[in-house]
Coordinates of C-alpha atoms in Angstrom, one line a residue:
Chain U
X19 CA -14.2 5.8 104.4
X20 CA -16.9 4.5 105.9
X21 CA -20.3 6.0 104.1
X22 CA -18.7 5.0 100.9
X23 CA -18.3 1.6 102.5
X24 CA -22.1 1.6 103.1
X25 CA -23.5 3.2 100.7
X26 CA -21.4 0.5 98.6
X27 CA -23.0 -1.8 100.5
X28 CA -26.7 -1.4 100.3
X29 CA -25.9 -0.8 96.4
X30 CA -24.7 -4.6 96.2
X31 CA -27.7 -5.5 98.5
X32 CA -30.6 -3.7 96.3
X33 CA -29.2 -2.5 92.9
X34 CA -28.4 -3.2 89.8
X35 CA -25.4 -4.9 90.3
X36 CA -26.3 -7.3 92.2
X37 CA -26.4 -10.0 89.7
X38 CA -23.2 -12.3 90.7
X39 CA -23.9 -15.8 92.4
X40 CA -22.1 -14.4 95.7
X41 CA -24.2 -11.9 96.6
X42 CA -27.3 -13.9 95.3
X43 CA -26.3 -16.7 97.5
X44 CA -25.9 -14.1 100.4
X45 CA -29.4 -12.3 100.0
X46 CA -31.1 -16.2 99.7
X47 CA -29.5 -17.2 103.0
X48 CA -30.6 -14.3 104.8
X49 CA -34.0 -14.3 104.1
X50 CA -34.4 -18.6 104.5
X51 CA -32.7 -17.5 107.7
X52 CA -35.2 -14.8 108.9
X53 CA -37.7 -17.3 107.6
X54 CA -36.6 -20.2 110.0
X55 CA -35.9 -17.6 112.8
X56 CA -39.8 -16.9 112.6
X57 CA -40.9 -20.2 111.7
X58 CA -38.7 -22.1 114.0
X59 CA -40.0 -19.9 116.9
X60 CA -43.3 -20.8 116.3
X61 CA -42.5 -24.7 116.0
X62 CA -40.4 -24.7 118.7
X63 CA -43.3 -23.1 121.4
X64 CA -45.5 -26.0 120.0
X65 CA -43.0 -28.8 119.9
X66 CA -42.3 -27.8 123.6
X67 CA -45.9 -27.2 124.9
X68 CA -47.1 -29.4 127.8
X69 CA -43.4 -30.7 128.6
X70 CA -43.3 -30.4 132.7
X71 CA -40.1 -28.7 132.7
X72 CA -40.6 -26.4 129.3
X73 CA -39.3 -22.7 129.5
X74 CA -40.5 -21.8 125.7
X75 CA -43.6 -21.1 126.2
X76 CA -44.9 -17.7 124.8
X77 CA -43.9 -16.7 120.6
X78 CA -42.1 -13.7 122.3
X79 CA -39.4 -15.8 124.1
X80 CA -39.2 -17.8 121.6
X81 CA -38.4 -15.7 119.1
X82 CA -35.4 -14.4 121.4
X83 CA -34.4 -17.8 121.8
X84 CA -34.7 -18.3 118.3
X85 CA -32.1 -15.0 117.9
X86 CA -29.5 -15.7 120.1
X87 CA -29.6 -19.8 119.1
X88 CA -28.7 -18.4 114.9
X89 CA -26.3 -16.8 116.5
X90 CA -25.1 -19.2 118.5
X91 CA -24.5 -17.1 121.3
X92 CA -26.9 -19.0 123.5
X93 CA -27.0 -17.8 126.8
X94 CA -29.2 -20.6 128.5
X95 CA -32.0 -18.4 129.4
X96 CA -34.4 -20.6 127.4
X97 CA -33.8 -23.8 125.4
X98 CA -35.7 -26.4 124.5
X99 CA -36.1 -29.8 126.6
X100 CA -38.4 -31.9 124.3
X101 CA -36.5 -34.1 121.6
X102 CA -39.2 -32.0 118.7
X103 CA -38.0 -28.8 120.3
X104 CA -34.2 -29.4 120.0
X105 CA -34.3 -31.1 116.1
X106 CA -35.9 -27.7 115.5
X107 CA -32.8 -26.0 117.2
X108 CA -30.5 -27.9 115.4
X109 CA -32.2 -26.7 112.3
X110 CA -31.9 -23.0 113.3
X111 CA -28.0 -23.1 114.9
X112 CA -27.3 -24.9 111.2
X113 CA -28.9 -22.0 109.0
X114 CA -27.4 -19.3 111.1
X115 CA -23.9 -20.6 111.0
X116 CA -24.4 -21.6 106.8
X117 CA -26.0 -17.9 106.5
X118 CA -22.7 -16.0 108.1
X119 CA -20.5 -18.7 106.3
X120 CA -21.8 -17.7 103.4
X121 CA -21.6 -13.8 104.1
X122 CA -18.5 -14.1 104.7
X123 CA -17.8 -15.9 101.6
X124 CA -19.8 -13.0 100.0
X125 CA -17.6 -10.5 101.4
X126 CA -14.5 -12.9 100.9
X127 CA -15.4 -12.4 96.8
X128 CA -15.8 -8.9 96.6
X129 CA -12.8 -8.2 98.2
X130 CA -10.7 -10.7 96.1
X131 CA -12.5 -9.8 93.1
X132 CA -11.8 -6.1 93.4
X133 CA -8.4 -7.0 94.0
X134 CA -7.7 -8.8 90.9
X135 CA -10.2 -6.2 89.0
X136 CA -6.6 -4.0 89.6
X137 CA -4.5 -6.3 88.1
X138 CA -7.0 -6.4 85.0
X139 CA -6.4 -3.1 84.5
X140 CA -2.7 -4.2 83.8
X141 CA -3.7 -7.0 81.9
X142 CA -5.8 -5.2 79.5
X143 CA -2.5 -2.9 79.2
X144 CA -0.6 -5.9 78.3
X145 CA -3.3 -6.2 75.9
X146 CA -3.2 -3.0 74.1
X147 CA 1.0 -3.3 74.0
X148 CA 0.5 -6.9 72.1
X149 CA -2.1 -5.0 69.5
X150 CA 0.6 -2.4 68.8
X151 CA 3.0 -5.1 67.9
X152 CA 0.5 -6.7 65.7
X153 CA 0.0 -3.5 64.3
X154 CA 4.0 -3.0 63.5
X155 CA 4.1 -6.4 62.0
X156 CA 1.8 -5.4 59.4
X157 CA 3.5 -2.5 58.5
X158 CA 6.8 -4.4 58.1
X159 CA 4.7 -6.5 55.4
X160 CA 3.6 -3.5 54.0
X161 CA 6.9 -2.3 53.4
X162 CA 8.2 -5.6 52.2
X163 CA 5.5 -5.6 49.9
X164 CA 6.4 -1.9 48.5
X165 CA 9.8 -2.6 48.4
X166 CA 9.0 -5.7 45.9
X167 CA 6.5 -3.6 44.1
X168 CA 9.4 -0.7 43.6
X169 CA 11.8 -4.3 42.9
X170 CA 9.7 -5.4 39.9
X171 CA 8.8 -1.7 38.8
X172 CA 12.1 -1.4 38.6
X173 CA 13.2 -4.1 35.9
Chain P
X22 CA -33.8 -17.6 92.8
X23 CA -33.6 -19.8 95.3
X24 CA -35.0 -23.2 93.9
X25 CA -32.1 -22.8 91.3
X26 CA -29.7 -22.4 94.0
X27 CA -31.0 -25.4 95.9
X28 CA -30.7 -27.5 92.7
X29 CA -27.2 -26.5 92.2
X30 CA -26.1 -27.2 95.2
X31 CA -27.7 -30.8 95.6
X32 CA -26.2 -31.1 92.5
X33 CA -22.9 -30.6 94.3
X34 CA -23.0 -32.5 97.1
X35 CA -24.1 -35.3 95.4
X36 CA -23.7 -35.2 92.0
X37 CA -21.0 -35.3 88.7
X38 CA -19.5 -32.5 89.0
X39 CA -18.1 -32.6 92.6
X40 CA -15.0 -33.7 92.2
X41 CA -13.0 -30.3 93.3
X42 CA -11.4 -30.5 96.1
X43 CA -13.5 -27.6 98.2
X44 CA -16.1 -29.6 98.0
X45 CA -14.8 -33.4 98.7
X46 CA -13.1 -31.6 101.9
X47 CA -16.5 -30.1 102.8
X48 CA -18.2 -33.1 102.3
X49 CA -15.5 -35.1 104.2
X50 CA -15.7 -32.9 107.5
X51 CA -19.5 -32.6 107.3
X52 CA -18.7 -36.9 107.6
X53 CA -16.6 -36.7 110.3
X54 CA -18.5 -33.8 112.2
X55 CA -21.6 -36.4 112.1
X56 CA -19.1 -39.0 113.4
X57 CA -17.6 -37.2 115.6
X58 CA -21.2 -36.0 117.1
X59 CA -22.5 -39.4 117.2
X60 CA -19.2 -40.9 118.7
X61 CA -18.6 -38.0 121.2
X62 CA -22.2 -38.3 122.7
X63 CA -21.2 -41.8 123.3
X64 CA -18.2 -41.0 124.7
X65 CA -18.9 -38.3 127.1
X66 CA -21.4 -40.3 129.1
X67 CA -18.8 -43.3 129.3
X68 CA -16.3 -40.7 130.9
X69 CA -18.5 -38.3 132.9
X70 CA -20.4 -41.8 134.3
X71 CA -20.3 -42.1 138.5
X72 CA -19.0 -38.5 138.7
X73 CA -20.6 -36.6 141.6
X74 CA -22.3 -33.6 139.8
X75 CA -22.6 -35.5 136.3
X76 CA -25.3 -33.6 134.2
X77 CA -24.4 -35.7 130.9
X78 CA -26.0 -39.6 132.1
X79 CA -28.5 -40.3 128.9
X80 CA -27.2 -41.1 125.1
X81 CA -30.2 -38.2 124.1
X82 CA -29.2 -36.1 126.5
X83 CA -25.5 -36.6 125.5
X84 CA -26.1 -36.2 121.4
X85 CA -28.4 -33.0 122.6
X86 CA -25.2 -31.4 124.2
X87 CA -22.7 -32.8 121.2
X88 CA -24.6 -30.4 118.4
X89 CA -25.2 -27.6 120.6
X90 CA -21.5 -28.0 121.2
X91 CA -20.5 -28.6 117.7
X92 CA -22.4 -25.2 116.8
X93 CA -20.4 -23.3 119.7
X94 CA -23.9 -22.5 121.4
X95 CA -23.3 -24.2 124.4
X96 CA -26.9 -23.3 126.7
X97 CA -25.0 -24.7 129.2
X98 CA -28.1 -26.8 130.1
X99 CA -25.3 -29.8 129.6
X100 CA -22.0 -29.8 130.0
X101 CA -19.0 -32.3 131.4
X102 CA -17.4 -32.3 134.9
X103 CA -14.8 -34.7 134.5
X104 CA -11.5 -34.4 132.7
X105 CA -12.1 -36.8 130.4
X106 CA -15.4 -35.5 129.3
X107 CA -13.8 -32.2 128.4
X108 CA -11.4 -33.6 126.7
X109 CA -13.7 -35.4 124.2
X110 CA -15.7 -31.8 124.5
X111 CA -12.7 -30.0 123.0
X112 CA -12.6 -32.9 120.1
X113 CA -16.3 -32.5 119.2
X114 CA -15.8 -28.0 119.3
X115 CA -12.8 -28.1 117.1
X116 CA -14.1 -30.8 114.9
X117 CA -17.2 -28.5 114.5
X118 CA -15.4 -24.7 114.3
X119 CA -13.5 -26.5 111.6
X120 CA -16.0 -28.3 109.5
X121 CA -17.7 -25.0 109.2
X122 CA -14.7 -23.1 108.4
X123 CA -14.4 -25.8 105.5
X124 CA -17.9 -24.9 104.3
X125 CA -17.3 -21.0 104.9
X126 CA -14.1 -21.6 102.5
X127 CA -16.0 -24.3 100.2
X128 CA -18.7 -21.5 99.5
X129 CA -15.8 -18.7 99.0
X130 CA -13.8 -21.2 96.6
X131 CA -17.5 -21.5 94.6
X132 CA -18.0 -18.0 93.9
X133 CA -14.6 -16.9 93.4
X134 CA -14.6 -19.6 91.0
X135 CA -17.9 -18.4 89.4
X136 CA -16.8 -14.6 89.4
X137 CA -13.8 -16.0 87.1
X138 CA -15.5 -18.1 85.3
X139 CA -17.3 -14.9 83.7
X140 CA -13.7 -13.0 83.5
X141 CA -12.5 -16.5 81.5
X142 CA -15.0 -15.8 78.7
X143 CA -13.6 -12.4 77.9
X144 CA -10.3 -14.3 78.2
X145 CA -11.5 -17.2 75.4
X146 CA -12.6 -14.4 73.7
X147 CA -9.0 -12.7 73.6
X148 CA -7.4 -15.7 72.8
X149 CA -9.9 -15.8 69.6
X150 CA -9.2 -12.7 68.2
X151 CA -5.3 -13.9 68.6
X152 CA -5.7 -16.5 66.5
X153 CA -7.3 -14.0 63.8
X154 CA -4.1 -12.3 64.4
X155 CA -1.8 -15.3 63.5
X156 CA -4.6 -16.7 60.4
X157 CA -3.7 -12.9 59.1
X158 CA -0.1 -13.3 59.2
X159 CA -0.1 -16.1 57.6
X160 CA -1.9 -14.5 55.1
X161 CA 0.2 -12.2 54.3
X162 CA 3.3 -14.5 54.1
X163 CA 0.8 -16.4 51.3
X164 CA 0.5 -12.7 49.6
X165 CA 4.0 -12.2 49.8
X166 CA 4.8 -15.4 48.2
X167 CA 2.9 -15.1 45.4
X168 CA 3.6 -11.6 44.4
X169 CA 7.8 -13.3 44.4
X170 CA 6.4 -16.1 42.4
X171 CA 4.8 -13.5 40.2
X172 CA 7.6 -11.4 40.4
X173 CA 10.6 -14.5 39.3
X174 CA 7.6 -15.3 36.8
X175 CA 7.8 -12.1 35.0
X176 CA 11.3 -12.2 34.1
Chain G
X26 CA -11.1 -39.8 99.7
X27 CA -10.3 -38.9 103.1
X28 CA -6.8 -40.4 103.7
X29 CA -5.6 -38.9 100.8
X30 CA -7.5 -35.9 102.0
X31 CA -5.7 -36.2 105.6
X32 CA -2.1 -37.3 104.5
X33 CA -2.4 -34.1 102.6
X34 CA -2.9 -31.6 105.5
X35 CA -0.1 -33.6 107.6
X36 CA 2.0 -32.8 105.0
X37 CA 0.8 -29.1 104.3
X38 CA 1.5 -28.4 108.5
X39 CA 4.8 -30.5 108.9
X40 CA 6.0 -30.6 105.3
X41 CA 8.6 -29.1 103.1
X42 CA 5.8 -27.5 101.3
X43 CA 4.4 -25.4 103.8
X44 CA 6.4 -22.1 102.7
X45 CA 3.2 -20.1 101.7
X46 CA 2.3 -17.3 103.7
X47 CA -1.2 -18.9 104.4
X48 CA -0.2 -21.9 105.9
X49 CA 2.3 -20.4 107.9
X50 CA -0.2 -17.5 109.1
X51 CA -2.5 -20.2 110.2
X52 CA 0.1 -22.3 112.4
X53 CA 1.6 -19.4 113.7
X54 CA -2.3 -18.4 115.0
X55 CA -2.6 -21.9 116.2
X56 CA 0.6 -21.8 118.3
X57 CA -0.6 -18.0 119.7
X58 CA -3.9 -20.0 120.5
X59 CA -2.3 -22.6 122.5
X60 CA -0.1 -20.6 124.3
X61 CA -3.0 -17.5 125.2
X62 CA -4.7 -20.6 125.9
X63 CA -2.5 -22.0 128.9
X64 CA -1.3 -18.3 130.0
X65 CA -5.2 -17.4 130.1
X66 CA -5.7 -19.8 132.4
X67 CA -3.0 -19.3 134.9
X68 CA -3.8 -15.2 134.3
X69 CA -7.4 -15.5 135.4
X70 CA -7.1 -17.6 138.4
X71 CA -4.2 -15.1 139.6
X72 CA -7.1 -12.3 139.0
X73 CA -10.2 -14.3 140.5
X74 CA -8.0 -14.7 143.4
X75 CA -9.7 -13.6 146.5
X76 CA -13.0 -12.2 144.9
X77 CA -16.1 -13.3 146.7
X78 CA -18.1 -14.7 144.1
X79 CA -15.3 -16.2 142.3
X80 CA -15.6 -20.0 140.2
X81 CA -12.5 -19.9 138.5
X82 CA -10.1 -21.2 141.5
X83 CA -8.1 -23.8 140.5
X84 CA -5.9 -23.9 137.3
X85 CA -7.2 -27.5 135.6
X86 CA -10.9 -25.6 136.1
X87 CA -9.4 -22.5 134.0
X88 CA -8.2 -24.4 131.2
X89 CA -10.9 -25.8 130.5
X90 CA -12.8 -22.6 130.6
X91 CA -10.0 -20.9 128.7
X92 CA -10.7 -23.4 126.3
X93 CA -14.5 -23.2 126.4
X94 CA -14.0 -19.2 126.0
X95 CA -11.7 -19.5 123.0
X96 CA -14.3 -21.8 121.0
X97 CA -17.3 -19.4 121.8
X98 CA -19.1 -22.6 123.1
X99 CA -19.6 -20.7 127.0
X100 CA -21.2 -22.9 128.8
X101 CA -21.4 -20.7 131.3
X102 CA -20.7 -23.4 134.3
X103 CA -17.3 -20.8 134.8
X104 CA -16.7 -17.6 133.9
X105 CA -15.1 -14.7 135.4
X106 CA -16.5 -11.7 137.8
X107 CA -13.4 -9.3 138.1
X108 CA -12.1 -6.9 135.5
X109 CA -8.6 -8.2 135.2
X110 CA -10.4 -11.7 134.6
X111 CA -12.7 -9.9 132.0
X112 CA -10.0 -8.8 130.2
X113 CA -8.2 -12.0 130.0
X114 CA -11.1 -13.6 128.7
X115 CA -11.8 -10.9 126.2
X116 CA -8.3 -11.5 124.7
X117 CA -9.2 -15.7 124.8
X118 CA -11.8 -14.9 122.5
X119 CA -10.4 -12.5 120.5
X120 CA -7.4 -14.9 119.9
X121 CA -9.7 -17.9 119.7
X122 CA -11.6 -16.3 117.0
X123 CA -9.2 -14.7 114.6
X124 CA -7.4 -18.0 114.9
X125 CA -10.5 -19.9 113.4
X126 CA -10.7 -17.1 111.2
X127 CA -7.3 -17.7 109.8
X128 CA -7.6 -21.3 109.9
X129 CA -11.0 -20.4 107.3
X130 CA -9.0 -18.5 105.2
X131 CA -5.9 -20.4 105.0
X132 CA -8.5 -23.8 103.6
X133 CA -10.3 -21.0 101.1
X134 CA -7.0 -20.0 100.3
X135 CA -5.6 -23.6 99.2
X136 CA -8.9 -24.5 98.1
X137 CA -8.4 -21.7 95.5
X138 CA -5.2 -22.1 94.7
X139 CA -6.0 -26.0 93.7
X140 CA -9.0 -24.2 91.2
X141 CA -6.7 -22.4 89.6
X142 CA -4.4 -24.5 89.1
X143 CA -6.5 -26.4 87.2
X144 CA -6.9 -23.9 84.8
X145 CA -3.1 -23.1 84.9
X146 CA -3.0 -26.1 83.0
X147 CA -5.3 -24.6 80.3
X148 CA -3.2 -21.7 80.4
X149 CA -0.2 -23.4 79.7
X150 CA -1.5 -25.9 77.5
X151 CA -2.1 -22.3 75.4
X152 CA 1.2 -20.9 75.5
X153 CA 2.7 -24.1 74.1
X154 CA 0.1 -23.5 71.5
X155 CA 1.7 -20.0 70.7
X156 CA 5.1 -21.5 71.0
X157 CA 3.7 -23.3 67.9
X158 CA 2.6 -20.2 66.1
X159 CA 5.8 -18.1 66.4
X160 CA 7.8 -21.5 65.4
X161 CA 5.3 -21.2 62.2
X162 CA 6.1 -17.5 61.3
X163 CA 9.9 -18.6 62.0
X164 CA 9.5 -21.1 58.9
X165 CA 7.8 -18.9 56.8
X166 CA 10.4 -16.5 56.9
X167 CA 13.2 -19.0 55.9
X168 CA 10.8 -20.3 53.2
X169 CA 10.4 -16.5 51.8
X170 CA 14.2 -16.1 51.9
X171 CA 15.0 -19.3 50.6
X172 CA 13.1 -18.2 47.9
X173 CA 14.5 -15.1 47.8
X174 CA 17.8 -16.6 47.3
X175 CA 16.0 -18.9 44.4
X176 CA 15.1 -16.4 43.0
X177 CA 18.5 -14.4 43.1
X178 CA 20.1 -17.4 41.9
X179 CA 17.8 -17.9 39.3
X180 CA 18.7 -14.8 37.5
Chain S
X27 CA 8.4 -17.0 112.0
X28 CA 5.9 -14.9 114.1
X29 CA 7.4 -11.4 114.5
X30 CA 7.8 -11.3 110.8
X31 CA 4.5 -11.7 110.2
X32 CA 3.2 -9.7 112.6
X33 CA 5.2 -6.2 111.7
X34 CA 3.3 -7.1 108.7
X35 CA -0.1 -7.3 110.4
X36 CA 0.4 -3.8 111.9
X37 CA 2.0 -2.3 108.5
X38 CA -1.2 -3.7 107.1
X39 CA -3.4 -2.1 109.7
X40 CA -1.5 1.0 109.9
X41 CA 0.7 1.7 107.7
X42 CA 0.9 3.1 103.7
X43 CA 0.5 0.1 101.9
X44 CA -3.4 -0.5 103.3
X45 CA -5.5 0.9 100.7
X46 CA -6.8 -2.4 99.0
X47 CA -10.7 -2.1 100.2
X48 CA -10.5 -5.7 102.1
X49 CA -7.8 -4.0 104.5
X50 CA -10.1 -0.5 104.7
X51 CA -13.4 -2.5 105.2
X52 CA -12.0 -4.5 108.1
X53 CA -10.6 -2.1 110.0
X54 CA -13.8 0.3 109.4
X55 CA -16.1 -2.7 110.8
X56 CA -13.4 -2.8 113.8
X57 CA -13.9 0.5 114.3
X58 CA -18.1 -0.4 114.1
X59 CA -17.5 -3.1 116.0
X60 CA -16.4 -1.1 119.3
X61 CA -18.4 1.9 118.6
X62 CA -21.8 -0.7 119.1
X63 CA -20.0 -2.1 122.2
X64 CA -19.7 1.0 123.8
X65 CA -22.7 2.6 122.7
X66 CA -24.8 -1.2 123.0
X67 CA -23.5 -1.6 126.4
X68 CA -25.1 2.0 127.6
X69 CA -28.1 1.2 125.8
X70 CA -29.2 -2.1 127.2
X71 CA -28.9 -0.5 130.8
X72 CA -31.1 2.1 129.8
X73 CA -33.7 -0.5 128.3
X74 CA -33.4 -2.8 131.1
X75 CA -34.0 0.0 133.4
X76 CA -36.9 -0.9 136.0
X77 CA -37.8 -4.2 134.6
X78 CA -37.7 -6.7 137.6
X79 CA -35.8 -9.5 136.8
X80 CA -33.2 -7.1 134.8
X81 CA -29.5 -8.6 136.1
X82 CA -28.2 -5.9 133.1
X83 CA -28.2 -2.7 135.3
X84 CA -24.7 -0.8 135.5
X85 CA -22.1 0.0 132.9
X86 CA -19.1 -1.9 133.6
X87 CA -21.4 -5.4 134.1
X88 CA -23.1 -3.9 130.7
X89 CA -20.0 -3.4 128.6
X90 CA -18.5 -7.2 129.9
X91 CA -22.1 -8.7 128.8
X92 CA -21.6 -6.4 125.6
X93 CA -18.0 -8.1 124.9
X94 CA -19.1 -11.7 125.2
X95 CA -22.7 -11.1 123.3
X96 CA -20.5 -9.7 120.4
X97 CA -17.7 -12.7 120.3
X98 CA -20.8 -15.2 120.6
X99 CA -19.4 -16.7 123.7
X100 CA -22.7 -15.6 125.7
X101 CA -22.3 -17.2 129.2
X102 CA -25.1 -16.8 130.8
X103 CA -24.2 -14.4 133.5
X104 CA -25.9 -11.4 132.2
X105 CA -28.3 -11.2 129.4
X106 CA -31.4 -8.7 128.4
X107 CA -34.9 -9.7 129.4
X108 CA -37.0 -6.5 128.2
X109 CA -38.1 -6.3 124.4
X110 CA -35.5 -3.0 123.9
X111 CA -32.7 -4.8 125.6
X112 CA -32.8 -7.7 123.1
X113 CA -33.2 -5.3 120.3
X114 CA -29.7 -4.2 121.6
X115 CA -28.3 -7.4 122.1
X116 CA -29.4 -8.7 118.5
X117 CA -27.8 -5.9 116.7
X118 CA -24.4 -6.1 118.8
X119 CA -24.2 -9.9 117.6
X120 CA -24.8 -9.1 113.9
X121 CA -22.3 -6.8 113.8
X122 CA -20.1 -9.1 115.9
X123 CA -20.4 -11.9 113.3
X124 CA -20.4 -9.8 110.5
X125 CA -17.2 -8.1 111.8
X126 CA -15.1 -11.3 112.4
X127 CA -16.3 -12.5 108.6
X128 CA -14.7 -9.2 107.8
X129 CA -11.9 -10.4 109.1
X130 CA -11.6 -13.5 108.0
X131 CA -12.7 -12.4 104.1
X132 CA -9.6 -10.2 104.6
X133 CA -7.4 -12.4 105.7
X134 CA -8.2 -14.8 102.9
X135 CA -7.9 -12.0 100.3
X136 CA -4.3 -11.3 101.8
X137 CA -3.5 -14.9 101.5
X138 CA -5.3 -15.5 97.9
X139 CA -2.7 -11.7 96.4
X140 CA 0.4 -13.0 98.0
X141 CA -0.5 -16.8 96.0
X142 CA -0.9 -14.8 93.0
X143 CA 1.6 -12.9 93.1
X144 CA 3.7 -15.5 93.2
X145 CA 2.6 -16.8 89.9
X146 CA 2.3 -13.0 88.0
X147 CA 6.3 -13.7 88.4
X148 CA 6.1 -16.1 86.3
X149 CA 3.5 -14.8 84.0
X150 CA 5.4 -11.5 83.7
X151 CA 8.6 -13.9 82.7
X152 CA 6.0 -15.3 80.0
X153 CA 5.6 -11.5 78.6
X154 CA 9.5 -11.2 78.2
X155 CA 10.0 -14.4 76.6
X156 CA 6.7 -12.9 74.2
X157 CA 8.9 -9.5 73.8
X158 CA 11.9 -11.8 72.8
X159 CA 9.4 -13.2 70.3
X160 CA 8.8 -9.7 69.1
X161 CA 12.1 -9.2 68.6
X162 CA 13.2 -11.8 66.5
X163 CA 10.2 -11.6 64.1
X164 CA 11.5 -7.9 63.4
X165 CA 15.0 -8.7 63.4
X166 CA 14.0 -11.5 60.4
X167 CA 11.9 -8.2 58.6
X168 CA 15.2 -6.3 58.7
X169 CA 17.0 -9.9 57.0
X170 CA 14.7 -9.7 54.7
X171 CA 15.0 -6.3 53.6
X172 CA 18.5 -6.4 53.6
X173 CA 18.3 -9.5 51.3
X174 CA 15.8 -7.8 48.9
X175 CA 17.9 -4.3 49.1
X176 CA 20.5 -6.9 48.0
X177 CA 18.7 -9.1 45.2
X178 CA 17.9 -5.0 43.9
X179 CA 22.0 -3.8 44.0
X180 CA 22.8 -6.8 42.5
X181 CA 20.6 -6.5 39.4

């Protein structure tokens, strides 16, 4: 179940198939997100430096910090205490949550998508069913048609 | 990939096409989230004010603690002591949990709707080969017609 | 645009339209919510009781960390330090979040259902369409055999 | 109301009907989900190991901090300070979040087939009425026939 899943996965994530808006949208988040993880780590050590009470200080902590605040799991071993610090922390908490919204919007598509993908199947059935009658209709008008030919042949 | 993206969904918030309902709802909560943000910061330090162990006494320090509680990544850096501070806590958390559940199911309603979209085209282009179906029909009733026209004019 | 907007979701949670299976899903998670909420609390005072490093004491202290737990904010001014409190709060959150998660789902859900019934129109606005085809064949036919008869009588 | 719905929950989880791929990949990121708990939580003791500050440094504290790292609740009371311990912690929130989007994607699929469903009831009454359609056209071929089969005898 699961390496199918996966493998599945990293498919939609690299391959060829990833061409749909969803998974676009998903891929584009993900990386502005590990872009404003890095950069906001770095903006958020110099928006902080020189505050008396500051405990972002180093690009390492920060980059923690920057972690757990996209994640918004915040634990309160560092945050910022300047008002340049926490505008950049806003920033960061508001692309994580959008990027994990819009993963699980991603996922929220596949999974409906696949679904009705099924029902297609019995759609395109329907389909086939409505070109046989078509098909019988014709040959009803070809057999009218003999008929009257065989009519006036035989006068 | 991403500019495109950007554009569209500028376009979206702001523009002609936004008249859905997904996106007037997220639009709507992301306007009362702010509200509710702005107006909760002012709230909390009206109700936690002259308590004992009050940490929430500035309007900066107040909005600070509304968006890292509208997120859910409480540092706990801030937070109310009194029970009517709490209470207005609670309003800004589930005012923010939902507004992003809004914009988690705006995003889903946008690609499911683009994902369809595509399927629609196959659809238009069922519907076209139906009407060939019917134009050939027809057809055939003109034949018909014309060879009993022929056929009472040969008498 | 949000009255209407808010009217709408009163009448969605109290109404006589609420028969769906999302809507009901969603208040029967909200109702699970609020009760796990106020049973948490009383459940993890009666197992702090009597540990030495215990903050969770009283039951108004609880709820609002029950309610703090269920949101994912944790502040962390309260939180549990014996296993039988762990586990309550593990079930807080576990509730708390599947609940938001059904509350996303249930919004994607009617957001959705409004986009496609948009198009149901189209849809329908199509079958009348073929209405109007097989009432065409229909007259064709009692042209051909009122001609038929013509010509019968004819002879 | 509620047990209704949730004998259906665990028929879902357990039972015959769950082979859609939204039902299969939520339960397999469950079953991912408390795998990187267990295995995170033994990890992060053995990368916190030694370091001075560590608060991380036996199992049961380990697998608690684990539980509230993965629901984003994050406390405060425990949390990594080594580079290997946030390494841990970073991948138990991902798959956290990315398990509870899981969920909710699957919940909104649910909710999305049983809408639809509704209205393929009335879609497949729309192919009946179509097969009625069918009908008549060939019952007005066999008129026809009859009549011209007729117009021949009587000649």
């Amino acid at each position: 179940m699961l390496p199918g899943f996966l493998a599945r996965a990293v498919e939609l994530l690299l391959g060829r198939e990833g061409r749909s808006l969803h998974v676009k949208a998903a891929g584009a988040a993900t990386a502005v997100l590990a872009m404003v993880t890095l950069l906001g780590a770095w903006a958020v050590v110099v928006a902080e430096h020189g505050a008396p009470r500051a405990n972002l200080r180093t690009y390492p902590q920060a980059l923690w910090w920057a972690v757990e605040t996209a994640t918004t799991v915040g634990y309160g071993d560092y945050f910022p205490v300047t008002f340049g610090g926490r505008v950049v922390a806003a920033a960061v908490m508001v692309v994580g949550i959008t990027t994990y919204g819009m993963v699980t919007a991603a996922l929220a598509t596949w999974f409906v998508g696949r679904e009705q993908r099924r029902r297609h199947h019995l759609a395109s059935h329907a389909r086939e069913l409505s070109e046989e009658t078509v098909h019988a209709l014709h040959e009803r008008f070809d057999r009218l048609e003999r008929m009257m030919a065989g009519d006036g042949g035989r006068e």
